[in-house]
PDB file of C-alpha atoms in Angstrom:
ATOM      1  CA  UNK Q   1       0.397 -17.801 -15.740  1.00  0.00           C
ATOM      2  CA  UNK Q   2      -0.686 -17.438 -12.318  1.00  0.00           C
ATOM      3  CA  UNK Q   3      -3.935 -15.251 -10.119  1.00  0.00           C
ATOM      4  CA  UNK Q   4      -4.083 -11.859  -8.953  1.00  0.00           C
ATOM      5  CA  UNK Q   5      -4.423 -14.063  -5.550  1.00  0.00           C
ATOM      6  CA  UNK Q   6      -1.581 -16.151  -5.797  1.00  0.00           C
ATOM      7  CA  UNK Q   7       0.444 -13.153  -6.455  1.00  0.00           C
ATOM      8  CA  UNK Q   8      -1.129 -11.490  -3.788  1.00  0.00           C
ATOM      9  CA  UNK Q   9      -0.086 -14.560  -1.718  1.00  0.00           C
ATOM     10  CA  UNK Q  10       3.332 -14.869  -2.374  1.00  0.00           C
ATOM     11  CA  UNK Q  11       3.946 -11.488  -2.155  1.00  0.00           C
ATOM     12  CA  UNK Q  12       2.843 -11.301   1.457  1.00  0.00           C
ATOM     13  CA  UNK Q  13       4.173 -14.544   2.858  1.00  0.00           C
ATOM     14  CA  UNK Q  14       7.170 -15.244   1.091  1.00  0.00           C
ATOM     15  CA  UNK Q  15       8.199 -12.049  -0.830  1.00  0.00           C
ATOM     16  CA  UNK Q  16      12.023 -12.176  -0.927  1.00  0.00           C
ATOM     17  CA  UNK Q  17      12.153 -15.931  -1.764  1.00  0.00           C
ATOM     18  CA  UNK Q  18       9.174 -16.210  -4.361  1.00  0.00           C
ATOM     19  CA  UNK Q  19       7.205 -13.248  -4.160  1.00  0.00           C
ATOM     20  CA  UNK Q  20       9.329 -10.772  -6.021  1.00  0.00           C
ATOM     21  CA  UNK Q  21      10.063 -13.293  -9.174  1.00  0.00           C
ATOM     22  CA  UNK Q  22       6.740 -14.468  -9.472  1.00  0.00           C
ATOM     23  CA  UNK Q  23       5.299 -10.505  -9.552  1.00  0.00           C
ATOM     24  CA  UNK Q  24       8.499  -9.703 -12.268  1.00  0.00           C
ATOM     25  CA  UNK Q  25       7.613 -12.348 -14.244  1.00  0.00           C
ATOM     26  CA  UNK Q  26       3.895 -12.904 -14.177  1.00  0.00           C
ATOM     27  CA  UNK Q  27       2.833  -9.630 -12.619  1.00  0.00           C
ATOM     28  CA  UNK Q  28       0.922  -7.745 -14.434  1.00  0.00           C
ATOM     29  CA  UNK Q  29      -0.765  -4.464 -14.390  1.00  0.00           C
ATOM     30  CA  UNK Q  30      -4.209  -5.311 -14.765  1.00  0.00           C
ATOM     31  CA  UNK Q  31      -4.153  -8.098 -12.043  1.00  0.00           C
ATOM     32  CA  UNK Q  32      -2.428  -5.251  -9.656  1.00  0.00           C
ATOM     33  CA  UNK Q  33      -4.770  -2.824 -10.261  1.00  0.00           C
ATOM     34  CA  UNK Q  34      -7.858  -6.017  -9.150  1.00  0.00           C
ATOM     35  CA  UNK Q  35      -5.881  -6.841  -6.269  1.00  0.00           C
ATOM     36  CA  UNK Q  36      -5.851  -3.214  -5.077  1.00  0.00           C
ATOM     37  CA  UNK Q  37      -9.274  -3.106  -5.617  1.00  0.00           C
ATOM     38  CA  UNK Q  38     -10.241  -5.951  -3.857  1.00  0.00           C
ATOM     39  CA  UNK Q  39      -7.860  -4.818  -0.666  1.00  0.00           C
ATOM     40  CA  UNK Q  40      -9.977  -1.214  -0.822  1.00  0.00           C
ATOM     41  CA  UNK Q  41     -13.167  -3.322  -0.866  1.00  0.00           C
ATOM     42  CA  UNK Q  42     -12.112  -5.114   2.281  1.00  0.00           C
ATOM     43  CA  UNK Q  43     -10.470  -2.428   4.391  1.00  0.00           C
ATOM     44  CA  UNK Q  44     -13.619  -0.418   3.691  1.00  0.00           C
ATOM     45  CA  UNK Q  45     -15.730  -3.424   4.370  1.00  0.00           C
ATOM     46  CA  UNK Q  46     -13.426  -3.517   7.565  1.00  0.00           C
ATOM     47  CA  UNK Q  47     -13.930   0.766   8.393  1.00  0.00           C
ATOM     48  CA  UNK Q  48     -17.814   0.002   7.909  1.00  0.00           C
ATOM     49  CA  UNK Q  49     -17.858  -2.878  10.531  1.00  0.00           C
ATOM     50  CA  UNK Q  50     -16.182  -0.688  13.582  1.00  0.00           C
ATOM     51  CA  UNK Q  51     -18.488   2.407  12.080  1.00  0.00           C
ATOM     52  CA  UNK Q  52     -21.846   0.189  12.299  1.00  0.00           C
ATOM     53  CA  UNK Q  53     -22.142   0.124  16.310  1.00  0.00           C
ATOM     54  CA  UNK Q  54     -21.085   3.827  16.630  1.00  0.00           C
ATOM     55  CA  UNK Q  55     -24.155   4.643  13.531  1.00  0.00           C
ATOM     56  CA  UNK Q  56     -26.824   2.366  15.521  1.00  0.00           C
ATOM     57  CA  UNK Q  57     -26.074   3.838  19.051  1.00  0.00           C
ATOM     58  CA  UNK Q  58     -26.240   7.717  17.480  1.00  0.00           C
ATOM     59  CA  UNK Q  59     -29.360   6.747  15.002  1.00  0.00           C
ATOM     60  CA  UNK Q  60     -31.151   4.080  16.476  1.00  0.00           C
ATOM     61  CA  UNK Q  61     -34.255   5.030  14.838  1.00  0.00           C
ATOM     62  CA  UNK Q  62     -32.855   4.730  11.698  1.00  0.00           C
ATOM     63  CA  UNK Q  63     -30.688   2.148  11.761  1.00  0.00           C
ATOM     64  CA  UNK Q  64     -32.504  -0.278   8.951  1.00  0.00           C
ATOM     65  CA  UNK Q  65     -32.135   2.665   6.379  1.00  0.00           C
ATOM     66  CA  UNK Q  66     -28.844   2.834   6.914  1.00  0.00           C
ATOM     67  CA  UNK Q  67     -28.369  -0.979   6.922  1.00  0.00           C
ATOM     68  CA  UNK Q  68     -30.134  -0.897   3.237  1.00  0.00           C
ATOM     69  CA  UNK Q  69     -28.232   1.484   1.854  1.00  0.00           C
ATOM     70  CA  UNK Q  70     -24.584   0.251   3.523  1.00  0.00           C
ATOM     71  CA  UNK Q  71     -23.905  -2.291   0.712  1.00  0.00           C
ATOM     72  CA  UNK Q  72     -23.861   0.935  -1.777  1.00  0.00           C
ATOM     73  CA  UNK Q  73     -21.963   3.359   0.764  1.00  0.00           C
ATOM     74  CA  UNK Q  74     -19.383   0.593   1.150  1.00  0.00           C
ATOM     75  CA  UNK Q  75     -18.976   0.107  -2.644  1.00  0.00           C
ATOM     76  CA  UNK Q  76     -19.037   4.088  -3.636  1.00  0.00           C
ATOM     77  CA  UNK Q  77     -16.560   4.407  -1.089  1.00  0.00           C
ATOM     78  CA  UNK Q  78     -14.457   1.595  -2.135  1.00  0.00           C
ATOM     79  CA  UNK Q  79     -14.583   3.040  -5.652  1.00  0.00           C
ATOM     80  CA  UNK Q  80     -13.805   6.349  -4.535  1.00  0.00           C
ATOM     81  CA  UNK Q  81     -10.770   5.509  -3.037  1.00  0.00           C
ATOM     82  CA  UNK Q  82      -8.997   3.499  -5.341  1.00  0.00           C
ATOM     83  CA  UNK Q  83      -9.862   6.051  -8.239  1.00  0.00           C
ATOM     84  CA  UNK Q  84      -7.682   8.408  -5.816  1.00  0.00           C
ATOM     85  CA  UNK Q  85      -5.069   5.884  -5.108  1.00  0.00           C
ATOM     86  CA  UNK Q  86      -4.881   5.037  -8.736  1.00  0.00           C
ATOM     87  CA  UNK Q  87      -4.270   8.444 -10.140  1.00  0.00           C
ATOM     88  CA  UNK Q  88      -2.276   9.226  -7.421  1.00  0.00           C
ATOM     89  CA  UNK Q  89       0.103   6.059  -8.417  1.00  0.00           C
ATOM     90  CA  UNK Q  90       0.076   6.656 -12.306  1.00  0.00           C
ATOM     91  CA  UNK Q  91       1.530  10.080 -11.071  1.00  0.00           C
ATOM     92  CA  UNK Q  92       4.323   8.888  -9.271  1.00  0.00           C
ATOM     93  CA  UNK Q  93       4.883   6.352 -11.594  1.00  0.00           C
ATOM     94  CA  UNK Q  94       5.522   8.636 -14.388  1.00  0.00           C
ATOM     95  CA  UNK Q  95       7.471  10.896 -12.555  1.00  0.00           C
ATOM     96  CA  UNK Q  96       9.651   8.067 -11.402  1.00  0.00           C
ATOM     97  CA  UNK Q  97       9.621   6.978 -15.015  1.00  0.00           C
ATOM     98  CA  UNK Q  98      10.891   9.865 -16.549  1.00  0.00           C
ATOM     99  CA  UNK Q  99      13.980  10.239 -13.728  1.00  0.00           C
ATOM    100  CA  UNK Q 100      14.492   6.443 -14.431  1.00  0.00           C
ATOM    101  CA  UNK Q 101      14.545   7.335 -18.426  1.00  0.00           C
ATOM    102  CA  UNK Q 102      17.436   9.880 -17.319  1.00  0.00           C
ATOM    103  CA  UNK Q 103      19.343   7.231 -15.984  1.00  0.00           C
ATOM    104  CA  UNK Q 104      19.157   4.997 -19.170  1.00  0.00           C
ATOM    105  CA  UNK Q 105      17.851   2.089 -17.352  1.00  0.00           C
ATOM    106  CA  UNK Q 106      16.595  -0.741 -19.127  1.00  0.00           C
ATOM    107  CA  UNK Q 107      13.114  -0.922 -17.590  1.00  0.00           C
ATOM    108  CA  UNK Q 108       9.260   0.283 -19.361  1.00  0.00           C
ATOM    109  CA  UNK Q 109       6.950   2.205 -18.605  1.00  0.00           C
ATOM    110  CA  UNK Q 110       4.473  -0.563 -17.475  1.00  0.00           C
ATOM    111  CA  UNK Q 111       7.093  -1.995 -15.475  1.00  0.00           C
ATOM    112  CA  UNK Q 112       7.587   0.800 -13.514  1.00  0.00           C
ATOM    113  CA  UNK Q 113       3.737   0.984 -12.968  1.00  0.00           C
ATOM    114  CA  UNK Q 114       3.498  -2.450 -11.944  1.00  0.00           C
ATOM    115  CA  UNK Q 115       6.855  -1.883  -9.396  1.00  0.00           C
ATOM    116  CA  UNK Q 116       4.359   0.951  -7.721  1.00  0.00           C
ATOM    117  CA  UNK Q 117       1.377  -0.877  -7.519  1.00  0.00           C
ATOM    118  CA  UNK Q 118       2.761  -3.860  -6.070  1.00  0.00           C
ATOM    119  CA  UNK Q 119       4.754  -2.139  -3.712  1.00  0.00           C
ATOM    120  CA  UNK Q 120       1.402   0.094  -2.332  1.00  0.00           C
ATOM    121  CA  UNK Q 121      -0.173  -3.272  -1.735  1.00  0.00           C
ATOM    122  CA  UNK Q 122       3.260  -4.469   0.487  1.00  0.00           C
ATOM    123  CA  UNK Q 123       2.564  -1.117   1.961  1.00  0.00           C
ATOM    124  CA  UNK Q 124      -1.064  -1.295   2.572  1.00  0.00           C
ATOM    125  CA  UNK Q 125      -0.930  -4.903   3.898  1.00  0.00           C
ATOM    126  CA  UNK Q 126       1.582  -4.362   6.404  1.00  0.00           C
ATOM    127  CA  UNK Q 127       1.081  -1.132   6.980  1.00  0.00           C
ATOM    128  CA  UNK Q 128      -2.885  -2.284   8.301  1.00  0.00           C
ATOM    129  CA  UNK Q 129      -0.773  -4.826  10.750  1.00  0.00           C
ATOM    130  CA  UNK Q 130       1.198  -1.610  12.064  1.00  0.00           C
ATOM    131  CA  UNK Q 131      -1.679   0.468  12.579  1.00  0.00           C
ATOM    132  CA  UNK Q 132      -3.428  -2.051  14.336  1.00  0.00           C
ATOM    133  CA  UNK Q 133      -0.115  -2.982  16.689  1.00  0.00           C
ATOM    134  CA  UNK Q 134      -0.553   0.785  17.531  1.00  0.00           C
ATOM    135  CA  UNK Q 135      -4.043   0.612  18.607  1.00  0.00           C
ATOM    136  CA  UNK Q 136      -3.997  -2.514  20.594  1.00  0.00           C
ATOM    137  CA  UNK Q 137      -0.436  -0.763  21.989  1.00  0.00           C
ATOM    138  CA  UNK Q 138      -2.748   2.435  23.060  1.00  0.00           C
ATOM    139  CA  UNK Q 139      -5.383   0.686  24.637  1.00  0.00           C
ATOM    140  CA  UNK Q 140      -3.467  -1.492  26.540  1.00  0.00           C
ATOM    141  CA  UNK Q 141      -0.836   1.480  27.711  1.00  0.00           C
ATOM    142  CA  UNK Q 142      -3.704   2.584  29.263  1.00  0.00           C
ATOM    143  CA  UNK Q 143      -4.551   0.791  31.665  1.00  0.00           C
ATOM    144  CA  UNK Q 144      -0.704   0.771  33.161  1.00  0.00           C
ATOM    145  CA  UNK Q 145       0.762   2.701  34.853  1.00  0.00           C
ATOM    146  CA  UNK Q 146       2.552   6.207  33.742  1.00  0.00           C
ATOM    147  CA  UNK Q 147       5.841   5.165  33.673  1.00  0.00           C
ATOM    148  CA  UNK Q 148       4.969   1.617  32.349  1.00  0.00           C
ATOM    149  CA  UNK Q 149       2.708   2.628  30.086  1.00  0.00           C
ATOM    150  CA  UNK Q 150       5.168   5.008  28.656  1.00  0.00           C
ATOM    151  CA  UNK Q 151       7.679   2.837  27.730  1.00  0.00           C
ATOM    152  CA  UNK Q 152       5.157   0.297  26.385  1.00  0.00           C
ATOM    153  CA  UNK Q 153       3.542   2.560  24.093  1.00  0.00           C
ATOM    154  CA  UNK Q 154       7.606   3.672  22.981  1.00  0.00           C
ATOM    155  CA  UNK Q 155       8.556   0.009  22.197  1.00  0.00           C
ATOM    156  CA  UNK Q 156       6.097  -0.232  20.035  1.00  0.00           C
ATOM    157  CA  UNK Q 157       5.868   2.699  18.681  1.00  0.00           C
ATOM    158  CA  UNK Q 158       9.838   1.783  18.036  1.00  0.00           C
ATOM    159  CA  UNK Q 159       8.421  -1.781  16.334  1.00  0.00           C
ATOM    160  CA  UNK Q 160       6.212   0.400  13.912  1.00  0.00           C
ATOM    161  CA  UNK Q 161       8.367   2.673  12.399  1.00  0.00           C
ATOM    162  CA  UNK Q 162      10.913  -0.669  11.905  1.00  0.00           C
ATOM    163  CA  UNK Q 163       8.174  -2.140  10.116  1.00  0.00           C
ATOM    164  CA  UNK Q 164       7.704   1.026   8.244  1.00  0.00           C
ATOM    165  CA  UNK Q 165      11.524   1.174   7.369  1.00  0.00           C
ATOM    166  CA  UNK Q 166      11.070  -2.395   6.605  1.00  0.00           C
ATOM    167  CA  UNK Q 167       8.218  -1.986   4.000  1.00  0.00           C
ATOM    168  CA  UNK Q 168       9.962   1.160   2.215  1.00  0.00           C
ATOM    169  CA  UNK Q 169      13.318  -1.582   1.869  1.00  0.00           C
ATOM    170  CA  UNK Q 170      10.604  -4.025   0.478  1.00  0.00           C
ATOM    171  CA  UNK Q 171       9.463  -1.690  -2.086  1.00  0.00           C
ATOM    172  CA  UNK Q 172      12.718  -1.090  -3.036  1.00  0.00           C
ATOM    173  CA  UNK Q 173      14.012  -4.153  -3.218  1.00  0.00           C
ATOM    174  CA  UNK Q 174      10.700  -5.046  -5.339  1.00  0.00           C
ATOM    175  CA  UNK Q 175      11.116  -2.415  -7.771  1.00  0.00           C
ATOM    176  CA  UNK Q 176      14.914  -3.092  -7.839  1.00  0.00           C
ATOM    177  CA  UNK Q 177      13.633  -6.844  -9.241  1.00  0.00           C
ATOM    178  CA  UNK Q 178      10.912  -5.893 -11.847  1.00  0.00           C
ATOM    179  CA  UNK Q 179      13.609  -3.129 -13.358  1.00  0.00           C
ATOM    180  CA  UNK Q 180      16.691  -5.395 -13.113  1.00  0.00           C
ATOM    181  CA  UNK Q 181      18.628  -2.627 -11.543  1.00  0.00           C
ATOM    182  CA  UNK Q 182      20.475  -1.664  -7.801  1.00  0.00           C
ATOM    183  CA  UNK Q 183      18.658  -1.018  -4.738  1.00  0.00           C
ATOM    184  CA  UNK Q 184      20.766   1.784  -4.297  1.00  0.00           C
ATOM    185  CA  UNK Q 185      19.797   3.883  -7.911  1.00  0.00           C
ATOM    186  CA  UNK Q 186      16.215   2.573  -6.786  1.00  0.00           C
ATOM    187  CA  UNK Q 187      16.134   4.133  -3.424  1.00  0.00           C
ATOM    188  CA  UNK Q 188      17.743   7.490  -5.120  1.00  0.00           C
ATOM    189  CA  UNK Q 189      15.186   7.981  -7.519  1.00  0.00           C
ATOM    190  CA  UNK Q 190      12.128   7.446  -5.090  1.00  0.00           C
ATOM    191  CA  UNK Q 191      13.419   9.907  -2.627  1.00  0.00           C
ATOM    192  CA  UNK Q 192      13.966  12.359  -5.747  1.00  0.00           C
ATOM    193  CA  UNK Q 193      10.044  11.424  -6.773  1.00  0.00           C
ATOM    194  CA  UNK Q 194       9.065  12.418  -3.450  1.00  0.00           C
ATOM    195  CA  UNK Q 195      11.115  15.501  -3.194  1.00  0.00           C
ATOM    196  CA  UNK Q 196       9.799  16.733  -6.984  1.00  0.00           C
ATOM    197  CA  UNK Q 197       6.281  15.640  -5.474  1.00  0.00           C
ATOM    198  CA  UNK Q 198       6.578  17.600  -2.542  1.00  0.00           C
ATOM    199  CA  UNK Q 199       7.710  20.718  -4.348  1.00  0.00           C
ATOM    200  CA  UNK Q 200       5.288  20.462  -6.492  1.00  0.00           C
ATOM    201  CA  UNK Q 201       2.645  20.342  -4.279  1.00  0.00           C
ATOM    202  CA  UNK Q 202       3.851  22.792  -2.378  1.00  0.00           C
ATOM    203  CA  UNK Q 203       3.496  25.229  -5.512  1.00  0.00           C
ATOM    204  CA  UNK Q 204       0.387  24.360  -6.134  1.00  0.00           C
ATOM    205  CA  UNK Q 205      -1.302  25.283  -2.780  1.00  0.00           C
TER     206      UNK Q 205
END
């Protein structure tokens, strides 16, 4: 048996060697679901941080009330957000579920949930790293010139949406592992989850 952490761990630093057999075969559900909770607990930790200096300088008068009270905004928030991201995953997992059932794969239900949650952490890990390579790329564009700063800010725009290309092939190849099956039926049946999930919100606007 092994933590949420070392899980976590693995998964990030070596998840084509170890990571993806250690999640398929000591993953589980509940110790996804903490991990995810404790990454939402530290990226808001990490929004509250860059907020604090913008807060103080715009309510200076009133900056030790909202000092008191940031402990509880950080956690309501942090709650609030993985409640969202939860439902929102259970969703797609079931949906992705039932096209998998069509297929007459071998896989469960709970595998398929744990395939999505582990694969939004790969996604929310890395894609943090991308979005910050795209900020530091911005403010650093600026300050060359046009035509240098153009092409600066398009190489790495070019490196983000690799990485992004990159983490959907890590999901894939994740899933792939925890079900037993191809990448290729994989990749088929999330880009049919997100067209049924786009149609579908479509009709309900």
């Amino acid at each position: 048996m092994t933590t949420w952490f070392n899980d976590l761990k693995e998964l990030i630093w070596h998840p084509k060697s170890k990571g993806f057999d250690q999640i398929a075969e000591h993953g589980t559900i509940k110790k996804g679901l903490l991990t995810y909770f404790c990454l939402d607990i530290m990226f808001s930790l990490i929004v509250a941080s860059l907020l604090s200096p913008l807060i103080g300088f715009l309510a200076d008068s009133y900056i030790l009330e909202i000092a008191a009270l940031g402990s509880a905004i950080i956690l309501g928030a942090a709650v609030f957000i993985f409640v969202l991201r939860s439902v929102g995953l259970f969703i797609n997992s079931a949906l992705f579920f039932g096209l998998y059932k069509l297929t007459k794969g071998r896989g469960t239900w709970s595998d398929v949930v744990k395939g999505f949650i582990y694969g939004n952490i790969i996604a929310n890990v890395y894609g943090s790293i991308a979005g910050l390579i795209l900020l530091v790329s911005i403010a650093v564009s600026t300050d060359l010139p046009i035509a240098g700063g153009a092409s600066f800010a398009l190489g790495i725009l070019g490196i983000v949406i690799a990485l992004g290309l990159w983490i959907f092939y890590q999901n894939i190849s994740l899933m792939s592992r925890i079900l037993l099956d191809t990448k290729g039926k994989v990749f088929v049946l999330y880009i049919i989850t997100g067209i049924v999930l786009s149609v579908l919100e479509y009709m309900l606007k």
